[in-house]
Amino acid sequence: MLTLAGAGLATATRLVRTAVAEVDRTAYAEAARLDGARGTRLALRHVLPNALGPAVQGLALTTSGLVGGAVVVESVFDYPGVGRELQRAVAARDVPMVLGIATELAVVVLLVLLVGDVLARLLDPVGRTRR
């Protein structure tokens, strides 16, 4: 779990930092600075709400990648789980089991990506004003 968390945390941190830096360079953030917003107020009221959407989608992509990474980590560290069961099914040429596990993993990844897209839509400040 620490192996997956370390890799995921590094990627997630870079995604959030990139999204915040990109929004901080926009004309919107510059207008807020000219209007007198500084420090925490600028970050919480103007930059962060606009950076959350892309950051959430990036985090969803990272999380879906971690699902596949869990299969590898379970095999490497001989940890009982879906990855080890998939490895055993492949070794035994148990096609129905391999198809079932692959379908299960695909559904989990799709659900994570769907939740990420829905959250990004809900967190989009421009989308909130259109409703």
Coordinates of N, CA and C in Angstrom, one line a residue:
M1 N 0.8 -1.2 0.0 CA 0.0 0.0 0.0 C 0.9 1.3 0.0
L2 N 2.0 1.2 0.7 CA 2.9 2.3 0.8 C 3.5 2.6 -0.6
T3 N 3.8 1.5 -1.3 CA 4.4 1.6 -2.7 C 3.4 2.4 -3.6
L4 N 2.2 2.0 -3.6 CA 1.2 2.6 -4.4 C 0.9 4.1 -4.0
A5 N 0.9 4.3 -2.7 CA 0.6 5.6 -2.1 C 1.7 6.6 -2.5
G6 N 2.9 6.1 -2.4 CA 4.1 7.0 -2.7 C 4.1 7.4 -4.1
A7 N 3.9 6.5 -5.0 CA 3.8 6.9 -6.5 C 2.6 7.7 -6.8
G8 N 1.5 7.4 -6.2 CA 0.3 8.2 -6.5 C 0.3 9.6 -5.9
L9 N 0.9 9.7 -4.7 CA 1.0 11.0 -4.0 C 1.9 11.9 -4.8
A10 N 3.0 11.4 -5.3 CA 3.9 12.2 -6.1 C 3.3 12.8 -7.4
T11 N 2.6 11.9 -8.1 CA 1.9 12.3 -9.3 C 0.7 13.3 -9.0
A12 N 0.0 13.0 -7.9 CA -1.1 13.9 -7.6 C -0.6 15.3 -7.2
T13 N 0.4 15.3 -6.4 CA 1.0 16.6 -6.0 C 1.4 17.4 -7.2
R14 N 2.1 16.8 -8.2 CA 2.5 17.5 -9.4 C 1.3 18.0 -10.2
L15 N 0.2 17.1 -10.3 CA -1.0 17.6 -11.0 C -1.6 18.8 -10.4
V16 N -1.8 18.7 -9.1 CA -2.4 19.9 -8.4 C -1.6 21.1 -8.5
R17 N -0.3 21.0 -8.3 CA 0.6 22.1 -8.4 C 0.6 22.7 -9.9
T18 N 0.6 21.9 -10.9 CA 0.5 22.4 -12.3 C -0.8 23.1 -12.5
A19 N -1.9 22.5 -12.0 CA -3.2 23.2 -12.2 C -3.3 24.5 -11.5
V20 N -2.8 24.6 -10.3 CA -2.8 25.9 -9.6 C -1.9 26.9 -10.3
A21 N -0.7 26.5 -10.7 CA 0.2 27.4 -11.4 C -0.4 27.9 -12.7
E22 N -1.1 27.0 -13.4 CA -1.7 27.5 -14.7 C -2.8 28.5 -14.4
V23 N -3.6 28.3 -13.4 CA -4.7 29.2 -13.1 C -4.1 30.5 -12.6
D24 N -3.1 30.4 -11.8 CA -2.5 31.6 -11.2 C -1.9 32.5 -12.3
R25 N -1.6 32.0 -13.5 CA -1.1 32.8 -14.6 C -2.2 33.4 -15.5
T26 N -3.4 33.2 -15.2 CA -4.5 33.6 -16.1 C -4.8 35.1 -15.8
A27 N -5.5 35.7 -16.7 CA -6.0 37.1 -16.6 C -6.9 37.2 -15.4
Y28 N -7.7 36.2 -15.1 CA -8.6 36.2 -14.0 C -7.9 36.4 -12.7
A29 N -6.8 35.7 -12.5 CA -6.1 35.8 -11.3 C -5.3 37.1 -11.2
E30 N -4.9 37.6 -12.3 CA -4.2 38.9 -12.4 C -5.2 40.0 -12.0
A31 N -6.4 39.9 -12.5 CA -7.5 40.9 -12.2 C -7.8 40.9 -10.7
A32 N -7.8 39.7 -10.1 CA -8.0 39.6 -8.7 C -6.9 40.2 -7.9
R33 N -5.7 40.1 -8.4 CA -4.5 40.7 -7.7 C -4.6 42.2 -7.8
L34 N -5.0 42.7 -9.0 CA -5.2 44.2 -9.2 C -6.3 44.7 -8.3
D35 N -7.3 43.9 -8.1 CA -8.4 44.3 -7.2 C -8.1 44.3 -5.7
G36 N -6.9 43.8 -5.4 CA -6.5 43.8 -4.0 C -6.4 42.5 -3.3
A37 N -6.7 41.4 -4.0 CA -6.7 40.1 -3.4 C -5.2 39.6 -3.3
R38 N -4.8 39.2 -2.1 CA -3.4 38.7 -1.9 C -3.5 37.4 -1.0
G39 N -2.4 36.7 -1.1 CA -2.1 35.6 -0.2 C -3.2 34.5 -0.2
T40 N -3.7 34.2 1.0 CA -4.7 33.2 1.2 C -6.0 33.5 0.6
R41 N -6.4 34.7 0.6 CA -7.7 35.1 0.0 C -7.6 34.9 -1.5
L42 N -6.5 35.3 -2.2 CA -6.4 35.0 -3.6 C -6.4 33.5 -3.9
A43 N -5.7 32.8 -3.1 CA -5.6 31.3 -3.3 C -7.0 30.6 -3.1
L44 N -7.6 30.9 -2.0 CA -8.9 30.2 -1.7 C -10.1 30.7 -2.5
R45 N -10.2 31.9 -2.8 CA -11.4 32.5 -3.5 C -11.3 32.5 -5.0
H46 N -10.0 32.6 -5.5 CA -9.9 32.9 -6.9 C -9.1 31.8 -7.7
V47 N -8.0 31.3 -7.1 CA -7.2 30.3 -7.8 C -7.7 28.9 -7.6
L48 N -7.9 28.5 -6.4 CA -8.2 27.1 -6.0 C -9.5 26.7 -6.7
P49 N -10.6 27.4 -6.6 CA -11.8 26.9 -7.2 C -11.7 26.7 -8.7
N50 N -10.9 27.5 -9.4 CA -10.7 27.3 -10.8 C -9.7 26.1 -11.1
A51 N -8.9 25.8 -10.2 CA -7.9 24.7 -10.4 C -8.4 23.4 -10.0
L52 N -9.5 23.3 -9.2 CA -10.0 22.0 -8.7 C -10.5 21.1 -9.8
G53 N -11.2 21.6 -10.8 CA -11.7 20.7 -11.8 C -10.6 19.9 -12.5
P54 N -9.6 20.6 -13.1 CA -8.6 19.8 -13.8 C -7.8 19.0 -12.8
A55 N -7.6 19.4 -11.6 CA -6.9 18.6 -10.6 C -7.7 17.3 -10.3
V56 N -9.0 17.4 -10.1 CA -9.8 16.3 -9.8 C -9.7 15.3 -11.0
Q57 N -9.8 15.7 -12.2 CA -9.7 14.8 -13.3 C -8.4 14.1 -13.4
G58 N -7.3 14.9 -13.1 CA -6.0 14.3 -13.1 C -5.8 13.3 -12.0
L59 N -6.4 13.6 -10.8 CA -6.4 12.6 -9.7 C -7.2 11.4 -10.0
A60 N -8.3 11.5 -10.8 CA -9.1 10.3 -11.2 C -8.2 9.5 -12.1
L61 N -7.5 10.1 -13.0 CA -6.6 9.3 -13.9 C -5.5 8.6 -13.1
T62 N -5.0 9.3 -12.2 CA -3.9 8.7 -11.4 C -4.5 7.5 -10.6
T63 N -5.6 7.7 -10.0 CA -6.3 6.6 -9.2 C -6.6 5.4 -10.1
S64 N -7.0 5.7 -11.3 CA -7.3 4.5 -12.2 C -6.0 3.8 -12.6
G65 N -5.0 4.5 -12.7 CA -3.7 3.9 -12.9 C -3.2 3.1 -11.7
L66 N -3.5 3.5 -10.6 CA -3.2 2.8 -9.4 C -3.9 1.5 -9.2
V67 N -5.1 1.4 -9.8 CA -5.8 0.1 -9.8 C -5.0 -1.0 -10.6
G68 N -4.5 -0.6 -11.7 CA -3.6 -1.5 -12.5 C -2.3 -1.7 -11.8
G69 N -1.8 -0.7 -11.1 CA -0.5 -0.9 -10.4 C -0.7 -1.8 -9.2
A70 N -1.9 -1.9 -8.7 CA -2.1 -2.8 -7.5 C -1.9 -4.2 -7.9
V71 N -2.3 -4.5 -9.2 CA -2.1 -5.9 -9.7 C -0.6 -6.2 -9.7
V72 N 0.2 -5.3 -10.1 CA 1.7 -5.6 -10.2 C 2.3 -5.6 -8.8
V73 N 1.9 -4.7 -7.9 CA 2.4 -4.7 -6.5 C 2.0 -5.9 -5.8
E74 N 0.8 -6.4 -5.9 CA 0.4 -7.6 -5.2 C 1.2 -8.8 -5.7
S75 N 1.5 -8.8 -7.0 CA 2.4 -9.9 -7.5 C 3.8 -9.9 -7.0
V76 N 4.4 -8.7 -7.0 CA 5.7 -8.5 -6.6 C 5.9 -8.8 -5.1
F77 N 5.0 -8.3 -4.3 CA 5.2 -8.5 -2.8 C 4.4 -9.7 -2.3
D78 N 3.9 -10.5 -3.2 CA 3.1 -11.7 -2.8 C 2.0 -11.5 -1.8
Y79 N 1.3 -10.4 -2.1 CA 0.2 -10.0 -1.2 C -1.1 -10.6 -1.8
P80 N -1.9 -11.2 -1.0 CA -3.2 -11.8 -1.5 C -4.2 -10.7 -1.9
G81 N -4.7 -10.8 -3.1 CA -5.6 -9.9 -3.6 C -6.0 -10.2 -5.1
V82 N -6.6 -9.2 -5.7 CA -7.0 -9.4 -7.1 C -5.9 -9.7 -8.0
G83 N -4.8 -9.0 -7.8 CA -3.6 -9.2 -8.7 C -3.0 -10.6 -8.6
R84 N -2.9 -11.1 -7.4 CA -2.4 -12.5 -7.3 C -3.4 -13.5 -7.9
E85 N -4.7 -13.2 -7.7 CA -5.7 -14.1 -8.2 C -5.7 -14.1 -9.8
L86 N -5.5 -12.9 -10.3 CA -5.3 -12.8 -11.8 C -4.1 -13.6 -12.3
Q87 N -3.0 -13.4 -11.6 CA -1.8 -14.1 -11.9 C -2.0 -15.7 -11.9
R88 N -2.7 -16.2 -10.9 CA -3.0 -17.6 -10.8 C -3.9 -18.0 -11.9
A89 N -4.9 -17.2 -12.2 CA -5.8 -17.6 -13.3 C -5.1 -17.6 -14.6
V90 N -4.2 -16.7 -14.9 CA -3.5 -16.7 -16.1 C -2.6 -18.0 -16.2
A91 N -1.9 -18.3 -15.1 CA -1.0 -19.4 -15.1 C -1.8 -20.7 -15.3
A92 N -3.0 -20.8 -14.8 CA -3.8 -22.0 -14.9 C -4.6 -22.0 -16.2
R93 N -4.5 -20.9 -17.0 CA -5.3 -20.8 -18.2 C -6.8 -20.9 -18.0
D94 N -7.2 -20.2 -16.9 CA -8.6 -20.2 -16.5 C -9.2 -19.0 -17.2
V95 N -9.7 -19.1 -18.4 CA -10.2 -18.0 -19.2 C -11.4 -17.3 -18.6
P96 N -12.4 -18.0 -18.1 CA -13.5 -17.3 -17.5 C -13.1 -16.4 -16.3
M97 N -12.2 -16.9 -15.5 CA -11.7 -16.2 -14.3 C -10.9 -14.9 -14.8
V98 N -10.1 -15.1 -15.8 CA -9.3 -13.9 -16.3 C -10.3 -12.9 -16.8
L99 N -11.2 -13.3 -17.6 CA -12.2 -12.4 -18.1 C -13.0 -11.7 -17.0
G100 N -13.4 -12.4 -16.0 CA -14.1 -11.9 -14.9 C -13.3 -10.8 -14.1
I101 N -12.1 -11.1 -13.8 CA -11.2 -10.2 -13.1 C -10.9 -8.9 -14.0
A102 N -10.7 -9.2 -15.3 CA -10.4 -8.0 -16.2 C -11.6 -7.1 -16.3
T103 N -12.8 -7.7 -16.3 CA -14.0 -7.0 -16.4 C -14.3 -6.2 -15.1
E104 N -14.0 -6.8 -14.0 CA -14.1 -6.2 -12.7 C -13.2 -5.0 -12.6
L105 N -12.0 -5.1 -13.0 CA -11.0 -4.0 -12.9 C -11.4 -2.9 -13.9
A106 N -11.9 -3.3 -15.1 CA -12.3 -2.3 -16.1 C -13.5 -1.5 -15.5
V107 N -14.4 -2.1 -14.9 CA -15.6 -1.4 -14.3 C -15.1 -0.5 -13.2
V108 N -14.2 -0.9 -12.3 CA -13.7 0.0 -11.3 C -13.0 1.2 -11.9
V109 N -12.2 1.0 -12.9 CA -11.5 2.1 -13.5 C -12.5 3.1 -14.2
L110 N -13.5 2.5 -14.9 CA -14.5 3.4 -15.5 C -15.3 4.2 -14.5
L111 N -15.6 3.5 -13.3 CA -16.4 4.3 -12.3 C -15.5 5.4 -11.7
V112 N -14.2 5.1 -11.5 CA -13.4 6.2 -10.9 C -13.3 7.3 -11.9
L113 N -13.2 7.1 -13.2 CA -13.1 8.1 -14.2 C -14.4 8.9 -14.3
L114 N -15.5 8.2 -14.2 CA -16.8 8.8 -14.2 C -17.0 9.7 -13.0
V115 N -16.6 9.3 -11.8 CA -16.7 10.1 -10.6 C -15.9 11.3 -10.8
G116 N -14.7 11.2 -11.3 CA -13.8 12.3 -11.5 C -14.4 13.3 -12.5
D117 N -15.0 12.9 -13.6 CA -15.6 13.8 -14.5 C -16.8 14.5 -13.9
V118 N -17.6 13.8 -13.2 CA -18.8 14.4 -12.5 C -18.3 15.4 -11.5
L119 N -17.3 15.1 -10.7 CA -16.8 16.1 -9.7 C -16.2 17.3 -10.3
A120 N -15.5 17.1 -11.4 CA -14.9 18.2 -12.1 C -16.0 19.1 -12.7
R121 N -17.1 18.6 -13.2 CA -18.2 19.4 -13.7 C -18.9 20.1 -12.5
L122 N -19.0 19.5 -11.4 CA -19.7 20.1 -10.3 C -18.8 21.2 -9.7
L123 N -17.5 21.1 -9.7 CA -16.5 22.0 -9.2 C -16.2 23.2 -10.1
D124 N -16.6 23.1 -11.4 CA -16.3 24.1 -12.3 C -17.0 25.4 -12.0
P125 N -16.3 26.5 -11.7 CA -17.0 27.7 -11.4 C -17.8 28.3 -12.6
V126 N -17.4 28.1 -13.8 CA -18.1 28.6 -14.9 C -19.4 27.8 -15.1
G127 N -19.3 26.5 -14.9 CA -20.5 25.6 -15.0 C -21.5 25.9 -14.0
R128 N -21.1 26.4 -12.8 CA -22.0 26.7 -11.7 C -22.9 27.9 -12.1
T129 N -22.3 28.9 -12.8 CA -23.0 30.1 -13.2 C -24.0 29.8 -14.3
R130 N -23.8 28.8 -15.1 CA -24.7 28.5 -16.2 C -25.9 27.8 -15.8
R131 N -26.0 27.2 -14.6 CA -27.2 26.4 -14.2 C -28.3 27.3 -13.9

